[in-house]
Tab-separated table of C-alpha atoms in Angstrom:
chain	number	residue	atom	x	y	z
A	1	UNK	CA	0.000	0.000	0.000
A	2	UNK	CA	2.883	2.397	0.679
A	3	UNK	CA	4.123	2.401	-2.946
A	4	UNK	CA	0.651	3.216	-4.176
A	5	UNK	CA	-0.382	6.769	-5.080
A	6	UNK	CA	-3.410	8.375	-3.518
A	7	UNK	CA	-5.434	8.220	-6.752
A	8	UNK	CA	-4.626	4.520	-7.221
A	9	UNK	CA	-5.717	3.843	-3.653
A	10	UNK	CA	-8.936	5.817	-4.142
A	11	UNK	CA	-9.715	4.003	-7.400
A	12	UNK	CA	-9.139	0.605	-5.794
A	13	UNK	CA	-11.419	1.485	-2.862
A	14	UNK	CA	-14.064	2.806	-5.267
A	15	UNK	CA	-13.930	-0.341	-7.424
A	16	UNK	CA	-14.139	-2.630	-4.418
A	17	UNK	CA	-16.895	-0.958	-2.381
A	18	UNK	CA	-18.994	1.382	-4.538
A	19	UNK	CA	-21.685	-1.045	-5.773
A	20	UNK	CA	-22.219	-2.470	-2.275
A	21	UNK	CA	-22.429	1.024	-0.798
A	22	UNK	CA	-25.034	2.052	-3.383
A	23	UNK	CA	-27.202	-0.965	-2.554
A	24	UNK	CA	-26.809	-0.305	1.177
A	25	UNK	CA	-27.793	3.370	0.810
A	26	UNK	CA	-30.779	2.643	-1.463
A	27	UNK	CA	-32.111	0.094	1.006
A	28	UNK	CA	-32.064	2.741	3.720
A	29	UNK	CA	-33.325	5.692	1.689
A	30	UNK	CA	-36.638	4.131	0.784
A	31	UNK	CA	-38.579	4.970	-2.345
A	32	UNK	CA	-39.790	8.445	-1.339
A	33	UNK	CA	-36.361	9.958	-0.789
A	34	UNK	CA	-34.838	8.796	-4.067
A	35	UNK	CA	-36.478	11.667	-5.936
A	36	UNK	CA	-33.922	14.089	-4.499
A	37	UNK	CA	-30.899	11.854	-3.908
A	38	UNK	CA	-30.396	8.203	-4.715
A	39	UNK	CA	-27.984	5.578	-3.436
A	40	UNK	CA	-25.274	6.600	-5.886
A	41	UNK	CA	-25.368	10.188	-4.640
A	42	UNK	CA	-25.023	9.071	-1.037
A	43	UNK	CA	-22.260	6.551	-1.820
A	44	UNK	CA	-20.269	9.122	-3.826
A	45	UNK	CA	-20.631	11.673	-1.059
A	46	UNK	CA	-19.541	9.139	1.550
A	47	UNK	CA	-16.494	8.055	-0.445
A	48	UNK	CA	-15.596	11.702	-1.025
A	49	UNK	CA	-15.780	12.353	2.700
A	50	UNK	CA	-13.742	9.243	3.395
A	51	UNK	CA	-11.028	10.254	0.919
A	52	UNK	CA	-10.987	13.788	2.282
A	53	UNK	CA	-10.749	12.753	5.921
A	54	UNK	CA	-8.878	9.449	5.870
A	55	UNK	CA	-7.228	9.214	2.456
A	56	UNK	CA	-3.645	10.061	3.339
A	57	UNK	CA	-3.789	8.309	6.693
A	58	UNK	CA	-5.334	5.203	5.170
A	59	UNK	CA	-2.570	4.628	2.662
A	60	UNK	CA	0.028	4.439	5.433
A	61	UNK	CA	-1.864	3.306	8.502
A	62	UNK	CA	-4.441	0.768	7.419
A	63	UNK	CA	-3.114	-2.741	7.368
A	64	UNK	CA	-6.017	-4.361	5.551
A	65	UNK	CA	-8.689	-3.040	3.219
A	66	UNK	CA	-11.174	-5.323	4.966
A	67	UNK	CA	-10.994	-3.038	7.995
A	68	UNK	CA	-12.204	-0.137	5.826
A	69	UNK	CA	-15.699	-1.543	5.220
A	70	UNK	CA	-17.098	-0.818	8.721
A	71	UNK	CA	-15.774	2.735	8.576
A	72	UNK	CA	-17.073	3.513	5.091
A	73	UNK	CA	-20.464	1.881	5.680
A	74	UNK	CA	-20.827	3.948	8.867
A	75	UNK	CA	-20.250	7.105	6.834
A	76	UNK	CA	-22.859	5.975	4.273
A	77	UNK	CA	-25.311	5.135	7.035
A	78	UNK	CA	-24.975	8.582	8.630
A	79	UNK	CA	-25.227	10.376	5.296
A	80	UNK	CA	-28.376	8.385	4.496
A	81	UNK	CA	-29.943	9.342	7.824
A	82	UNK	CA	-29.042	12.987	7.245
A	83	UNK	CA	-30.593	12.881	3.756
A	84	UNK	CA	-33.833	11.376	5.075
A	85	UNK	CA	-33.994	13.989	7.865
A	86	UNK	CA	-33.254	16.836	5.461
A	87	UNK	CA	-36.039	15.819	3.080
A	88	UNK	CA	-38.496	15.392	5.964
A	89	UNK	CA	-38.090	19.028	7.024
A	90	UNK	CA	-41.180	21.136	6.533
A	91	UNK	CA	-39.331	23.739	4.493
A	92	UNK	CA	-38.550	20.986	1.976
A	93	UNK	CA	-42.125	19.731	1.790
A	94	UNK	CA	-42.165	17.525	4.873
A	95	UNK	CA	-41.275	14.462	2.810
A	96	UNK	CA	-44.302	14.963	0.548
A	97	UNK	CA	-42.602	16.514	-2.485
A	98	UNK	CA	-43.776	14.614	-5.527
A	99	UNK	CA	-42.968	14.819	-9.184
A	100	UNK	CA	-44.982	15.939	-12.162
A	101	UNK	CA	-46.576	12.517	-12.481
A	102	UNK	CA	-49.029	13.738	-9.841
A	103	UNK	CA	-50.680	15.864	-12.530
A	104	UNK	CA	-51.998	12.682	-14.089
A	105	UNK	CA	-53.860	11.961	-10.840
A	106	UNK	CA	-56.059	15.070	-11.061
A	107	UNK	CA	-59.748	14.263	-11.209
A	108	UNK	CA	-61.415	15.376	-14.425
A	109	UNK	CA	-65.095	16.306	-14.665
A	110	UNK	CA	-65.540	15.658	-18.351
A	111	UNK	CA	-64.206	12.843	-20.448
A	112	UNK	CA	-60.752	13.658	-21.792
A	113	UNK	CA	-60.582	13.814	-25.566
A	114	UNK	CA	-57.301	13.744	-27.401
A	115	UNK	CA	-58.568	14.537	-30.851
A	116	UNK	CA	-57.234	17.558	-32.680
A	117	UNK	CA	-60.426	19.018	-34.081
A	118	UNK	CA	-60.599	22.821	-33.931
A	119	UNK	CA	-63.360	22.676	-31.308
A	120	UNK	CA	-61.313	20.324	-29.105
A	121	UNK	CA	-58.248	22.568	-29.365
A	122	UNK	CA	-60.293	25.655	-28.458
A	123	UNK	CA	-61.908	23.825	-25.539
A	124	UNK	CA	-58.504	22.665	-24.289
A	125	UNK	CA	-57.064	26.155	-24.539
A	126	UNK	CA	-60.048	27.590	-22.694
A	127	UNK	CA	-59.589	25.039	-19.906
A	128	UNK	CA	-55.887	25.819	-19.625
A	129	UNK	CA	-56.568	29.572	-19.608
A	130	UNK	CA	-59.275	29.133	-16.963
A	131	UNK	CA	-56.907	27.113	-14.760
A	132	UNK	CA	-54.063	29.587	-15.243
A	133	UNK	CA	-56.375	32.506	-14.390
A	134	UNK	CA	-57.296	30.784	-11.113
A	135	UNK	CA	-53.702	31.249	-9.956
A	136	UNK	CA	-51.914	34.286	-8.512
A	137	UNK	CA	-49.473	35.820	-11.051
A	138	UNK	CA	-46.318	34.282	-9.548
A	139	UNK	CA	-47.826	30.776	-9.571
A	140	UNK	CA	-49.310	31.309	-13.043
A	141	UNK	CA	-45.820	32.096	-14.341
A	142	UNK	CA	-44.455	28.841	-12.894
A	143	UNK	CA	-47.381	26.795	-14.223
A	144	UNK	CA	-47.081	28.394	-17.653
A	145	UNK	CA	-43.360	27.673	-17.855
A	146	UNK	CA	-43.983	24.081	-16.758
A	147	UNK	CA	-46.670	23.698	-19.428
A	148	UNK	CA	-44.160	25.032	-21.957
A	149	UNK	CA	-41.928	22.074	-21.097
A	150	UNK	CA	-39.336	23.692	-18.839
A	151	UNK	CA	-37.858	21.501	-16.112
A	152	UNK	CA	-38.107	22.481	-12.460
A	153	UNK	CA	-34.394	23.346	-12.465
A	154	UNK	CA	-34.811	25.601	-15.520
A	155	UNK	CA	-37.780	27.375	-13.946
A	156	UNK	CA	-35.851	27.877	-10.712
A	157	UNK	CA	-32.964	29.430	-12.638
A	158	UNK	CA	-35.285	31.686	-14.648
A	159	UNK	CA	-37.184	32.900	-11.604
A	160	UNK	CA	-34.199	33.022	-9.261
A	161	UNK	CA	-35.184	30.558	-6.555
A	162	UNK	CA	-34.392	26.981	-5.538
A	163	UNK	CA	-35.722	23.833	-7.182
A	164	UNK	CA	-37.339	22.899	-3.861
A	165	UNK	CA	-39.287	26.181	-3.928
A	166	UNK	CA	-40.519	25.397	-7.443
A	167	UNK	CA	-41.573	21.906	-6.336
A	168	UNK	CA	-43.501	23.337	-3.361
A	169	UNK	CA	-45.222	25.896	-5.585
A	170	UNK	CA	-46.131	23.203	-8.119
A	171	UNK	CA	-47.681	21.229	-5.268
A	172	UNK	CA	-49.738	24.306	-4.364
A	173	UNK	CA	-50.749	24.745	-8.030
A	174	UNK	CA	-51.921	21.134	-8.171
A	175	UNK	CA	-53.982	21.692	-5.041
A	176	UNK	CA	-55.618	24.839	-6.464
A	177	UNK	CA	-56.326	23.139	-9.771
A	178	UNK	CA	-57.756	20.063	-8.093
A	179	UNK	CA	-60.266	22.273	-6.267
A	180	UNK	CA	-61.068	24.173	-9.475
A	181	UNK	CA	-61.750	20.970	-11.422
A	182	UNK	CA	-63.771	19.115	-8.789
């Protein structure tokens, strides 16, 4: 180990442990928390912290790579717990932030028609305009940009706020629209 460079050591540790660390982290994150960070994110962060804190020491002081596993898995475990706690905070949606697939769950009064007749297009545009007009201007801007196909990250950059803020506002928009449709 002493003749090995730091980058060779880091690559060997990565190759040996990364896949197991990803599986470990994903098992602890659960399905809800993977929207923001998945097992790979947590494992990469943990290995980065390990390299930063123990990298130089490890090359010289650690006798066996097998003794690294408990240390690295402890780092992954703590980072996973921190991620779950962070996403459960109320300011981040209290763990209830959901993606755009929720829009497909909105109840619809009338039967949805996907034909492209002029009347259907006009009716669809009227419905969209009615829903957009039911929103305050700041929310209408977000909804309009989302309908134009912008991602949450793009909208956040355009408006000058965080992605989490956009996700919370989209949740509010869905709530307003659900009440307007029902």
